[in-house]
mmCIF file of C-alpha atoms and ligand atoms in Angstrom:
data_model
loop_
_atom_site.group_PDB
_atom_site.id
_atom_site.type_symbol
_atom_site.label_atom_id
_atom_site.label_comp_id
_atom_site.label_asym_id
_atom_site.label_seq_id
_atom_site.Cartn_x
_atom_site.Cartn_y
_atom_site.Cartn_z
ATOM 1 C CA UNK A 28 20.467 13.237 -9.253
ATOM 2 C CA UNK A 29 17.012 13.610 -11.632
ATOM 3 C CA UNK A 30 16.077 17.273 -12.375
ATOM 4 C CA UNK A 31 12.853 16.822 -11.221
ATOM 5 C CA UNK A 32 14.161 16.083 -7.414
ATOM 6 C CA UNK A 33 12.042 18.519 -5.102
ATOM 7 C CA UNK A 34 9.645 19.494 -8.010
ATOM 8 C CA UNK A 35 5.905 19.242 -7.194
ATOM 9 C CA UNK A 36 4.904 15.819 -7.441
ATOM 10 C CA UNK A 37 3.153 15.966 -10.255
ATOM 11 C CA UNK A 38 5.763 16.755 -12.414
ATOM 12 C CA UNK A 39 7.860 14.136 -11.431
ATOM 13 C CA UNK A 40 4.520 11.691 -12.847
ATOM 14 C CA UNK A 41 4.494 12.968 -15.904
ATOM 15 C CA UNK A 42 7.950 13.621 -16.806
ATOM 16 C CA UNK A 43 9.943 10.715 -14.592
ATOM 17 C CA UNK A 44 10.284 7.039 -15.519
ATOM 18 C CA UNK A 45 10.367 7.491 -19.410
ATOM 19 C CA UNK A 46 12.751 7.933 -22.225
ATOM 20 C CA UNK A 47 13.657 12.149 -22.520
ATOM 21 C CA UNK A 48 16.440 13.349 -24.432
ATOM 22 C CA UNK A 49 16.430 11.466 -27.458
ATOM 23 C CA UNK A 50 14.634 11.795 -30.749
ATOM 24 C CA UNK A 51 11.467 9.702 -32.077
ATOM 25 C CA UNK A 52 11.230 8.280 -28.631
ATOM 26 C CA UNK A 53 7.819 6.713 -27.626
ATOM 27 C CA UNK A 54 5.843 8.524 -25.020
ATOM 28 C CA UNK A 55 5.738 5.718 -22.783
ATOM 29 C CA UNK A 56 8.082 2.745 -22.762
ATOM 30 C CA UNK A 57 7.245 -0.516 -24.436
ATOM 31 C CA UNK A 58 5.993 -3.621 -23.073
ATOM 32 C CA UNK A 59 9.281 -5.480 -22.783
ATOM 33 C CA UNK A 60 8.950 -9.214 -23.087
ATOM 34 C CA UNK A 61 12.326 -10.582 -22.622
ATOM 35 C CA UNK A 62 14.501 -13.078 -21.005
ATOM 36 C CA UNK A 63 17.695 -13.407 -22.289
ATOM 37 C CA UNK A 64 19.281 -10.368 -23.154
ATOM 38 C CA UNK A 65 22.504 -10.387 -25.441
ATOM 39 C CA UNK A 66 26.261 -8.576 -25.326
ATOM 40 C CA UNK A 67 29.021 -8.421 -27.832
ATOM 41 C CA UNK A 68 31.701 -9.231 -25.857
ATOM 42 C CA UNK A 69 32.283 -11.958 -22.801
ATOM 43 C CA UNK A 70 33.605 -8.902 -20.829
ATOM 44 C CA UNK A 71 30.749 -6.602 -21.353
ATOM 45 C CA UNK A 72 28.246 -9.458 -20.225
ATOM 46 C CA UNK A 73 30.769 -10.219 -17.381
ATOM 47 C CA UNK A 74 30.317 -6.638 -16.375
ATOM 48 C CA UNK A 75 26.633 -6.823 -16.274
ATOM 49 C CA UNK A 76 26.598 -9.770 -14.509
ATOM 50 C CA UNK A 77 28.019 -8.023 -11.292
ATOM 51 C CA UNK A 78 26.593 -5.574 -11.423
ATOM 52 C CA UNK A 79 23.368 -7.687 -11.618
ATOM 53 C CA UNK A 80 21.297 -6.287 -8.462
ATOM 54 C CA UNK A 81 21.809 -2.673 -9.934
ATOM 55 C CA UNK A 82 18.202 -0.840 -11.213
ATOM 56 C CA UNK A 83 19.321 0.335 -14.402
ATOM 57 C CA UNK A 84 21.913 -2.104 -15.472
ATOM 58 C CA UNK A 85 20.319 -4.975 -17.958
ATOM 59 C CA UNK A 86 21.705 -8.902 -17.520
ATOM 60 C CA UNK A 87 18.948 -10.880 -17.672
ATOM 61 C CA UNK A 88 15.305 -10.406 -17.742
ATOM 62 C CA UNK A 89 14.293 -11.699 -14.545
ATOM 63 C CA UNK A 90 16.747 -8.744 -13.128
ATOM 64 C CA UNK A 91 14.870 -6.505 -14.686
ATOM 65 C CA UNK A 92 14.531 -4.260 -18.289
ATOM 66 C CA UNK A 93 14.515 -0.995 -18.941
ATOM 67 C CA UNK A 94 10.888 -0.192 -18.361
ATOM 68 C CA UNK A 95 10.700 -2.187 -15.275
ATOM 69 C CA UNK A 96 14.110 0.062 -13.993
ATOM 70 C CA UNK A 97 11.712 3.015 -15.545
ATOM 71 C CA UNK A 98 9.396 2.056 -12.957
ATOM 72 C CA UNK A 99 11.787 1.859 -10.077
ATOM 73 C CA UNK A 100 13.387 5.427 -10.753
ATOM 74 C CA UNK A 101 10.077 6.622 -10.935
ATOM 75 C CA UNK A 102 8.586 5.521 -7.265
ATOM 76 C CA UNK A 103 12.103 6.643 -6.101
ATOM 77 C CA UNK A 104 11.087 10.050 -6.753
ATOM 78 C CA UNK A 105 7.619 10.416 -5.663
ATOM 79 C CA UNK A 106 9.046 8.687 -2.052
ATOM 80 C CA UNK A 107 12.185 10.167 -1.779
ATOM 81 C CA UNK A 108 13.518 6.740 -1.848
ATOM 82 C CA UNK A 109 17.592 5.631 -2.074
ATOM 83 C CA UNK A 110 16.585 2.405 -4.445
ATOM 84 C CA UNK A 111 13.058 0.533 -5.206
ATOM 85 C CA UNK A 112 12.927 -2.861 -5.941
ATOM 86 C CA UNK A 113 9.364 -3.826 -8.307
ATOM 87 C CA UNK A 114 8.015 -6.880 -7.216
ATOM 88 C CA UNK A 115 5.084 -8.953 -8.364
ATOM 89 C CA UNK A 116 2.134 -8.032 -5.816
ATOM 90 C CA UNK A 117 1.611 -6.276 -2.779
ATOM 91 C CA UNK A 118 1.634 -9.462 -0.399
ATOM 92 C CA UNK A 119 5.243 -10.961 -2.459
ATOM 93 C CA UNK A 120 6.347 -6.911 -1.251
ATOM 94 C CA UNK A 121 5.428 -7.456 2.142
ATOM 95 C CA UNK A 122 6.536 -10.736 2.462
ATOM 96 C CA UNK A 123 10.231 -9.645 0.626
ATOM 97 C CA UNK A 124 10.107 -7.109 2.567
ATOM 98 C CA UNK A 125 10.078 -8.302 5.719
ATOM 99 C CA UNK A 126 12.341 -11.831 4.824
ATOM 100 C CA UNK A 127 15.376 -9.263 3.717
ATOM 101 C CA UNK A 128 15.132 -7.478 6.769
ATOM 102 C CA UNK A 129 14.766 -10.352 9.326
ATOM 103 C CA UNK A 130 16.974 -13.786 10.003
ATOM 104 C CA UNK A 131 17.216 -16.596 12.448
ATOM 105 C CA UNK A 132 16.028 -15.226 16.087
ATOM 106 C CA UNK A 133 14.650 -12.304 15.682
ATOM 107 C CA UNK A 134 11.837 -10.477 17.375
ATOM 108 C CA UNK A 135 9.538 -8.656 14.906
ATOM 109 C CA UNK A 136 7.122 -6.574 16.002
ATOM 110 C CA UNK A 137 3.756 -6.466 13.670
ATOM 111 C CA UNK A 138 0.661 -4.316 14.544
ATOM 112 C CA UNK A 139 -2.583 -5.875 15.197
ATOM 113 C CA UNK A 140 -4.186 -4.343 12.530
ATOM 114 C CA UNK A 141 -2.198 -5.659 9.144
ATOM 115 C CA UNK A 142 -3.550 -6.872 6.380
ATOM 116 C CA UNK A 143 -4.713 -10.708 6.763
ATOM 117 C CA UNK A 144 -1.746 -11.838 4.083
ATOM 118 C CA UNK A 145 0.659 -9.632 6.273
ATOM 119 C CA UNK A 146 -0.492 -11.921 9.559
ATOM 120 C CA UNK A 147 -0.810 -15.380 7.576
ATOM 121 C CA UNK A 148 3.158 -14.775 6.182
ATOM 122 C CA UNK A 149 4.371 -13.817 9.582
ATOM 123 C CA UNK A 150 2.380 -16.702 11.313
ATOM 124 C CA UNK A 151 2.969 -19.167 8.762
ATOM 125 C CA UNK A 152 6.237 -18.413 6.894
ATOM 126 C CA UNK A 153 8.095 -16.244 8.832
ATOM 127 C CA UNK A 154 8.314 -17.755 11.770
ATOM 128 C CA UNK A 155 9.286 -21.027 10.785
ATOM 129 C CA UNK A 156 12.742 -19.255 9.331
ATOM 130 C CA UNK A 157 13.184 -18.759 13.479
ATOM 131 C CA UNK A 158 11.899 -15.110 13.831
ATOM 132 C CA UNK A 159 9.582 -14.354 16.759
ATOM 133 C CA UNK A 160 6.877 -12.350 16.074
ATOM 134 C CA UNK A 161 4.638 -10.125 18.744
ATOM 135 C CA UNK A 162 1.685 -8.229 17.903
ATOM 136 C CA UNK A 163 1.002 -5.175 19.186
ATOM 137 C CA UNK A 164 -1.665 -2.371 19.224
ATOM 138 C CA UNK A 165 -1.794 0.021 16.526
ATOM 139 C CA UNK A 166 -2.165 2.875 18.257
ATOM 140 C CA UNK A 167 1.067 2.598 20.794
ATOM 141 C CA UNK A 168 3.128 5.358 19.105
ATOM 142 C CA UNK A 169 6.282 5.445 20.822
ATOM 143 C CA UNK A 170 5.699 3.924 23.764
ATOM 144 C CA UNK A 171 6.028 0.753 21.300
ATOM 145 C CA UNK A 172 10.194 1.106 22.893
ATOM 146 C CA UNK A 173 8.801 -0.842 25.567
ATOM 147 C CA UNK A 174 7.760 -3.964 23.608
ATOM 148 C CA UNK A 175 11.455 -3.950 21.982
ATOM 149 C CA UNK A 176 13.838 -6.291 23.078
ATOM 150 C CA UNK A 177 17.983 -6.891 22.502
ATOM 151 C CA UNK A 178 17.010 -8.941 19.273
ATOM 152 C CA UNK A 179 14.403 -6.613 18.124
ATOM 153 C CA UNK A 180 14.991 -5.343 14.183
ATOM 154 C CA UNK A 181 11.924 -4.912 12.453
ATOM 155 C CA UNK A 182 7.833 -2.774 13.365
ATOM 156 C CA UNK A 183 5.926 -3.880 10.698
ATOM 157 C CA UNK A 184 2.479 -1.736 9.875
ATOM 158 C CA UNK A 185 -0.123 -0.263 8.112
ATOM 159 C CA UNK A 186 -0.801 3.117 7.933
ATOM 160 C CA UNK A 187 -4.282 3.154 8.238
ATOM 161 C CA UNK A 188 -5.550 -0.931 8.706
ATOM 162 C CA UNK A 189 -7.248 -1.271 5.710
ATOM 163 C CA UNK A 190 -9.981 -2.840 7.467
ATOM 164 C CA UNK A 191 -10.017 -0.711 10.832
ATOM 165 C CA UNK A 192 -8.632 2.393 9.427
ATOM 166 C CA UNK A 193 -6.759 3.098 12.497
ATOM 167 C CA UNK A 194 -3.415 5.723 11.993
ATOM 168 C CA UNK A 195 -0.224 5.159 13.850
ATOM 169 C CA UNK A 196 1.721 7.548 15.185
ATOM 170 C CA UNK A 197 3.786 6.882 12.333
ATOM 171 C CA UNK A 198 6.873 9.155 13.552
ATOM 172 C CA UNK A 199 7.020 8.428 16.463
ATOM 173 C CA UNK A 200 7.260 4.667 15.425
ATOM 174 C CA UNK A 201 9.414 5.725 13.478
ATOM 175 C CA UNK A 202 11.672 7.197 16.013
ATOM 176 C CA UNK A 203 11.694 5.094 18.812
ATOM 177 C CA UNK A 204 12.897 2.092 16.365
ATOM 178 C CA UNK A 205 15.348 4.779 14.973
ATOM 179 C CA UNK A 206 17.231 5.066 18.518
ATOM 180 C CA UNK A 207 17.334 1.554 18.844
ATOM 181 C CA UNK A 208 18.419 0.291 14.710
ATOM 182 C CA UNK A 209 14.985 -1.240 14.355
ATOM 183 C CA UNK A 210 13.976 -1.348 10.875
ATOM 184 C CA UNK A 211 10.505 0.309 10.511
ATOM 185 C CA UNK A 212 8.591 -1.104 7.650
ATOM 186 C CA UNK A 213 5.323 0.278 6.612
ATOM 187 C CA UNK A 214 2.575 -0.861 4.112
ATOM 188 C CA UNK A 215 1.246 2.662 2.576
ATOM 189 C CA UNK A 216 -0.577 1.295 -0.134
ATOM 190 C CA UNK A 217 -3.353 3.227 1.443
ATOM 191 C CA UNK A 218 -2.320 6.603 1.062
ATOM 192 C CA UNK A 219 -0.175 6.380 -1.707
ATOM 193 C CA UNK A 220 2.921 9.039 -1.889
ATOM 194 C CA UNK A 221 -0.157 11.278 -3.502
ATOM 195 C CA UNK A 222 -0.806 10.894 0.410
ATOM 196 C CA UNK A 223 1.764 10.548 2.649
ATOM 197 C CA UNK A 224 5.490 10.365 2.139
ATOM 198 C CA UNK A 225 6.763 7.888 4.937
ATOM 199 C CA UNK A 226 10.149 7.718 4.354
ATOM 200 C CA UNK A 227 10.627 11.628 4.773
ATOM 201 C CA UNK A 228 8.737 10.432 8.404
ATOM 202 C CA UNK A 229 11.982 8.779 9.254
ATOM 203 C CA UNK A 230 10.409 5.248 8.540
ATOM 204 C CA UNK A 231 12.857 2.384 6.543
ATOM 205 C CA UNK A 232 10.482 0.741 3.896
ATOM 206 C CA UNK A 233 8.115 1.609 2.379
ATOM 207 C CA UNK A 234 5.731 -1.071 0.570
ATOM 208 C CA UNK A 235 2.631 -1.028 -1.914
ATOM 209 C CA UNK A 236 0.265 -2.954 -3.269
ATOM 210 C CA UNK A 237 0.339 -1.184 -7.182
ATOM 211 C CA UNK A 238 -2.277 -3.091 -7.927
ATOM 212 C CA UNK A 239 -4.855 -0.943 -5.716
ATOM 213 C CA UNK A 240 -4.525 2.465 -6.769
ATOM 214 C CA UNK A 241 -1.309 3.089 -8.584
ATOM 215 C CA UNK A 242 -2.628 0.559 -11.312
ATOM 216 C CA UNK A 243 -6.071 1.558 -10.830
ATOM 217 C CA UNK A 244 -8.125 -0.406 -12.770
ATOM 218 C CA UNK A 245 -8.577 -3.187 -11.138
ATOM 219 C CA UNK A 246 -6.188 -5.518 -13.617
ATOM 220 C CA UNK A 247 -2.363 -5.712 -13.047
ATOM 221 C CA UNK A 248 -0.815 -7.235 -10.350
ATOM 222 C CA UNK A 249 2.629 -5.801 -8.657
ATOM 223 C CA UNK A 250 3.950 -4.550 -5.523
ATOM 224 C CA UNK A 251 6.415 -2.248 -4.577
ATOM 225 C CA UNK A 252 9.066 -1.654 -2.248
ATOM 226 C CA UNK A 253 10.689 1.460 -1.584
ATOM 227 C CA UNK A 254 14.327 1.872 0.777
ATOM 228 C CA UNK A 255 16.515 3.985 2.487
ATOM 229 C CA UNK A 256 19.997 3.343 1.968
ATOM 230 C CA UNK A 257 20.579 1.019 4.733
ATOM 231 C CA UNK A 258 17.964 -1.669 4.035
ATOM 232 C CA UNK A 259 17.420 -1.288 -0.071
ATOM 233 C CA UNK A 260 20.411 -4.097 -1.169
ATOM 234 C CA UNK A 261 19.582 -6.509 1.569
ATOM 235 C CA UNK A 262 16.017 -6.500 0.672
ATOM 236 C CA UNK A 263 17.091 -6.426 -3.297
ATOM 237 C CA UNK A 264 18.674 -9.527 -3.046
ATOM 238 C CA UNK A 265 16.853 -11.225 -1.119
ATOM 239 C CA UNK A 266 14.494 -10.519 -4.047
ATOM 240 C CA UNK A 267 16.789 -11.654 -6.830
ATOM 241 C CA UNK A 268 17.511 -14.295 -5.031
ATOM 242 C CA UNK A 269 13.951 -15.789 -4.396
ATOM 243 C CA UNK A 270 13.360 -15.432 -7.786
ATOM 244 C CA UNK A 271 10.447 -12.561 -7.996
ATOM 245 C CA UNK A 272 9.084 -10.470 -10.711
ATOM 246 C CA UNK A 273 6.508 -8.890 -11.867
ATOM 247 C CA UNK A 274 5.283 -9.722 -15.515
ATOM 248 C CA UNK A 275 5.940 -6.949 -18.620
ATOM 249 C CA UNK A 276 1.844 -5.689 -19.292
ATOM 250 C CA UNK A 277 2.293 -5.332 -15.375
ATOM 251 C CA UNK A 278 5.625 -2.350 -15.475
ATOM 252 C CA UNK A 279 3.255 -0.868 -18.047
ATOM 253 C CA UNK A 280 -0.028 -1.154 -16.709
ATOM 254 C CA UNK A 281 1.609 0.307 -14.026
ATOM 255 C CA UNK A 282 3.369 2.861 -15.078
ATOM 256 C CA UNK A 283 0.426 3.673 -16.680
ATOM 257 C CA UNK A 284 -1.393 3.917 -13.682
ATOM 258 C CA UNK A 285 0.998 6.467 -12.273
ATOM 259 C CA UNK A 286 0.455 9.359 -14.721
ATOM 260 C CA UNK A 287 -3.178 9.952 -13.718
ATOM 261 C CA UNK A 288 -2.764 8.963 -10.008
ATOM 262 C CA UNK A 289 -2.851 12.569 -8.862
ATOM 263 C CA UNK A 290 -5.891 13.526 -10.458
ATOM 264 C CA UNK A 291 -7.088 9.623 -8.906
ATOM 265 C CA UNK A 292 -6.376 10.354 -5.636
ATOM 266 C CA UNK A 293 -7.623 13.959 -5.400
ATOM 267 C CA UNK A 294 -10.875 12.732 -7.058
ATOM 268 C CA UNK A 295 -11.372 9.594 -5.063
ATOM 269 C CA UNK A 296 -10.678 11.962 -1.795
ATOM 270 C CA UNK A 297 -13.861 14.269 -2.679
ATOM 271 C CA UNK A 298 -16.445 11.375 -3.275
ATOM 272 C CA UNK A 299 -14.979 9.745 -0.137
ATOM 273 C CA UNK A 300 -15.350 12.468 2.264
ATOM 274 C CA UNK A 301 -19.082 13.092 0.338
ATOM 275 C CA UNK A 302 -20.495 9.489 1.080
ATOM 276 C CA UNK A 303 -18.822 9.348 4.264
ATOM 277 C CA UNK A 304 -20.103 13.206 5.613
ATOM 278 C CA UNK A 305 -24.053 11.534 4.043
ATOM 279 C CA UNK A 306 -23.644 7.656 5.681
ATOM 280 C CA UNK A 307 -22.183 9.089 9.050
ATOM 281 C CA UNK A 308 -25.990 10.864 9.548
ATOM 282 C CA UNK A 309 -27.776 8.083 8.651
ATOM 283 C CA UNK A 310 -29.476 5.815 11.885
ATOM 284 C CA UNK A 311 -28.102 2.708 11.336
ATOM 285 C CA UNK A 312 -24.900 4.215 11.787
ATOM 286 C CA UNK A 313 -22.536 3.331 14.641
ATOM 287 C CA UNK A 314 -19.750 5.128 13.393
ATOM 288 C CA UNK A 315 -17.703 5.944 10.337
ATOM 289 C CA UNK A 316 -13.947 4.520 10.554
ATOM 290 C CA UNK A 317 -12.875 8.106 7.870
ATOM 291 C CA UNK A 318 -9.891 9.809 9.232
ATOM 292 C CA UNK A 319 -11.773 13.138 8.297
ATOM 293 C CA UNK A 320 -13.552 12.752 11.535
ATOM 294 C CA UNK A 321 -12.070 13.349 14.827
ATOM 295 C CA UNK A 322 -13.579 9.852 16.411
ATOM 296 C CA UNK A 323 -11.523 8.127 13.602
ATOM 297 C CA UNK A 324 -8.842 6.693 16.096
ATOM 298 C CA UNK A 325 -5.383 8.305 14.601
ATOM 299 C CA UNK A 326 -7.104 10.967 13.075
ATOM 300 C CA UNK A 327 -4.721 13.976 14.282
ATOM 301 C CA UNK A 328 -2.154 11.521 13.387
ATOM 302 C CA UNK A 329 -3.786 11.716 9.872
ATOM 303 C CA UNK A 330 -4.203 15.501 9.588
ATOM 304 C CA UNK A 331 -0.307 16.007 10.945
ATOM 305 C CA UNK A 332 1.127 13.318 8.176
ATOM 306 C CA UNK A 333 -1.022 13.006 5.470
ATOM 307 C CA UNK A 334 -2.611 15.440 2.682
ATOM 308 C CA UNK A 335 -5.367 13.920 1.984
ATOM 309 C CA UNK A 336 -7.724 10.766 2.165
ATOM 310 C CA UNK A 337 -8.318 7.682 -0.043
ATOM 311 C CA UNK A 338 -11.855 6.457 -1.125
ATOM 312 C CA UNK A 339 -11.714 3.734 1.073
ATOM 313 C CA UNK A 340 -13.248 3.533 4.236
ATOM 314 C CA UNK A 341 -15.369 1.175 7.281
ATOM 315 C CA UNK A 342 -18.540 1.624 8.427
ATOM 316 C CA UNK A 343 -19.793 0.242 11.916
ATOM 317 C CA UNK A 344 -23.629 -0.534 11.444
ATOM 318 C CA UNK A 345 -25.617 -1.755 14.044
ATOM 319 C CA UNK A 346 -26.342 -4.236 15.121
ATOM 320 C CA UNK A 347 -28.394 -6.301 12.724
ATOM 321 C CA UNK A 348 -28.512 -10.495 11.858
ATOM 322 C CA UNK A 349 -26.903 -11.963 9.062
ATOM 323 C CA UNK A 350 -29.698 -12.499 6.615
ATOM 324 C CA UNK A 351 -30.169 -8.733 6.368
ATOM 325 C CA UNK A 352 -26.564 -7.584 6.330
ATOM 326 C CA UNK A 353 -26.492 -10.205 2.829
ATOM 327 C CA UNK A 354 -29.990 -9.100 2.115
ATOM 328 C CA UNK A 355 -28.006 -5.320 2.160
ATOM 329 C CA UNK A 356 -25.008 -6.050 0.209
ATOM 330 C CA UNK A 357 -26.317 -8.318 -2.553
ATOM 331 C CA UNK A 358 -29.241 -5.753 -3.391
ATOM 332 C CA UNK A 359 -26.559 -2.565 -3.527
ATOM 333 C CA UNK A 360 -26.657 -2.150 -7.643
ATOM 334 C CA UNK A 361 -23.879 0.752 -7.596
ATOM 335 C CA UNK A 362 -20.796 -1.621 -5.651
ATOM 336 C CA UNK A 363 -19.418 -5.071 -6.509
ATOM 337 C CA UNK A 364 -18.447 -7.320 -4.054
ATOM 338 C CA UNK A 365 -15.156 -8.169 -4.421
ATOM 339 C CA UNK A 366 -11.887 -7.986 -2.485
ATOM 340 C CA UNK A 367 -8.985 -5.767 -3.526
ATOM 341 C CA UNK A 368 -9.835 -1.760 -4.023
ATOM 342 C CA UNK A 369 -8.375 1.342 -5.569
ATOM 343 C CA UNK A 370 -9.527 0.764 -8.844
ATOM 344 C CA UNK A 371 -12.285 2.546 -11.033
ATOM 345 C CA UNK A 372 -15.435 1.058 -9.650
ATOM 346 C CA UNK A 373 -16.649 0.984 -6.140
ATOM 347 C CA UNK A 374 -16.980 -2.196 -4.074
ATOM 348 C CA UNK A 375 -18.316 -3.380 -0.660
ATOM 349 C CA UNK A 376 -17.096 -6.021 1.666
ATOM 350 C CA UNK A 377 -17.748 -7.059 5.179
ATOM 351 C CA UNK A 378 -15.053 -6.856 7.680
ATOM 352 C CA UNK A 379 -14.161 -9.318 10.305
ATOM 353 C CA UNK A 380 -11.444 -8.363 12.320
ATOM 354 C CA UNK A 381 -8.649 -10.935 13.257
ATOM 355 C CA UNK A 382 -6.748 -9.419 16.512
ATOM 356 C CA UNK A 383 -4.480 -11.130 19.060
ATOM 357 C CA UNK A 384 -2.677 -8.365 20.992
ATOM 358 C CA UNK A 385 -6.246 -5.918 21.325
ATOM 359 C CA UNK A 386 -9.833 -6.325 20.993
ATOM 360 C CA UNK A 387 -12.020 -4.989 18.634
ATOM 361 C CA UNK A 388 -15.097 -3.940 20.970
ATOM 362 C CA UNK A 389 -17.736 -3.271 18.099
ATOM 363 C CA UNK A 390 -20.904 -5.108 18.247
ATOM 364 C CA UNK A 391 -22.375 -4.580 14.900
ATOM 365 C CA UNK A 392 -21.339 -5.297 11.658
ATOM 366 C CA UNK A 393 -17.953 -3.690 9.639
ATOM 367 C CA UNK A 394 -18.356 -2.838 6.259
ATOM 368 C CA UNK A 395 -15.378 -1.988 4.318
ATOM 369 C CA UNK A 396 -16.617 0.650 1.191
ATOM 370 C CA UNK A 397 -14.181 1.930 -1.894
ATOM 371 C CA UNK A 398 -15.635 4.489 -3.295
ATOM 372 C CA UNK A 399 -14.836 4.336 -6.694
ATOM 373 C CA UNK A 400 -15.844 7.557 -10.479
ATOM 374 C CA UNK A 401 -19.318 6.580 -10.633
ATOM 375 C CA UNK A 402 -21.868 10.000 -10.057
ATOM 376 C CA UNK A 403 -21.859 10.393 -6.436
ATOM 377 C CA UNK A 404 -24.928 11.129 -6.215
ATOM 378 C CA UNK A 405 -26.032 7.608 -7.734
ATOM 379 C CA UNK A 406 -23.904 5.901 -4.900
ATOM 380 C CA UNK A 407 -25.497 8.088 -2.366
ATOM 381 C CA UNK A 408 -28.811 6.973 -3.739
ATOM 382 C CA UNK A 409 -27.949 3.638 -4.361
ATOM 383 C CA UNK A 410 -27.087 3.343 -0.611
ATOM 384 C CA UNK A 411 -30.110 5.071 0.959
ATOM 385 C CA UNK A 412 -32.248 2.765 -1.206
ATOM 386 C CA UNK A 413 -30.770 0.105 0.172
ATOM 387 C CA UNK A 414 -29.789 0.981 4.266
ATOM 388 C CA UNK A 415 -33.812 0.223 5.060
ATOM 389 C CA UNK A 416 -33.113 -3.994 4.414
ATOM 390 C CA UNK A 417 -30.111 -3.854 7.376
HETATM 391 C C1 LIG L 13 -3.559 -2.667 2.523
HETATM 392 C C2 LIG L 13 -2.937 -4.286 1.912
HETATM 393 N N1 LIG L 13 -2.022 -4.553 1.418
HETATM 394 C C3 LIG L 13 -1.442 -5.239 0.278
HETATM 395 C C4 LIG L 13 -1.758 -5.671 -0.383
HETATM 396 C C5 LIG L 13 -1.704 -7.242 -0.898
HETATM 397 O O1 LIG L 13 -1.720 -6.697 -2.504
HETATM 398 P P1 LIG L 13 -2.026 -7.656 -3.601
HETATM 399 O O2 LIG L 13 -3.195 -7.906 -4.235
HETATM 400 O O3 LIG L 13 -0.958 -6.494 -4.726
HETATM 401 O O4 LIG L 13 -0.651 -8.793 -3.273
HETATM 402 C C6 LIG L 13 -3.642 -5.481 0.296
HETATM 403 C C7 LIG L 13 -4.873 -6.437 -0.617
HETATM 404 O O5 LIG L 13 -4.795 -7.238 -1.425
HETATM 405 C C8 LIG L 13 -4.342 -4.700 0.910
HETATM 406 O O6 LIG L 13 -4.636 -4.856 1.084
#
């Protein structure tokens, strides 16, 4: 047990996940590139091999290195998890958690607003393993219980949907699932452990794309799977069986990113609210999908379960032509056009929600904004100049 257990998250971010108590230590674990690890005796090798699934036990590079174990330990403490496994991307975290928690013949419920790759994996890969996928209304809450069958084993959801920003009733879903022994897997990338700790709300597995806020600089790609005791080993063994692992540099970048995560999240919280509030008062805007506003779906759940808001939100504009929308997006100078988010730079991207269990009824275009660390007044000036083009 870490001496930082129950310490404020800022202390964990600074003091955990690195060496302590040794003279002459580096502040940051070095970048460790290694495959073969040598042992003095065959007996020592065999002990390491028998313990190869344990975080902290060095055996072979693919199973982890001291630096990657530091990173797993840090995430465990941030999430209050029994165990954490790091993988090569956020998508790998989602897909391997799902693979590790399911088997042929299972029925899996997936929120209708999930990230596009989660949906593609479920439809194109998980379904081929004999798992039946059913999409459900992301705002179903505890009533999701009505969808459980005898063979339902997993609920996969996201808080919020990273394109359409509905905030689910995390506690209600977790409660219903626990009653039936169904495992809940939540993509918590948007909030990070700074603004929400889903395991403390009853969720079994929280996955993160560390390529977003955790790394925070739009460079390293990495994923995290933080688990309860019951879910940890089956998922970790699946990751090891598949052979996924993050690169040494990515481990280093994620550890470094985490040190400043709290500062960066607080900055995007403030800047995001400032830009979202300004946009809400514009005549071109129908709705701003930011949880601080009470018309954001699931606003009350956000208030109950989150302590802040990330800098990623959506805006529904009044209906316009495709050409005008393109002209607006292309003319923004402070906002880059590209996927992903959570880095230091502001981004803009039109989003087309894909729904099968519910419908998306907005008529006008939905555009997603990632607010970065530029001067907020300059971001607003840029938007003010471009909005009349819509
Ligand atoms: C909510 C969410 N989860 C997971 C991912 C995937 O993460 P990665 O790009 O690290 O694979 C993304 C975006 O890329 C995302 O928006």
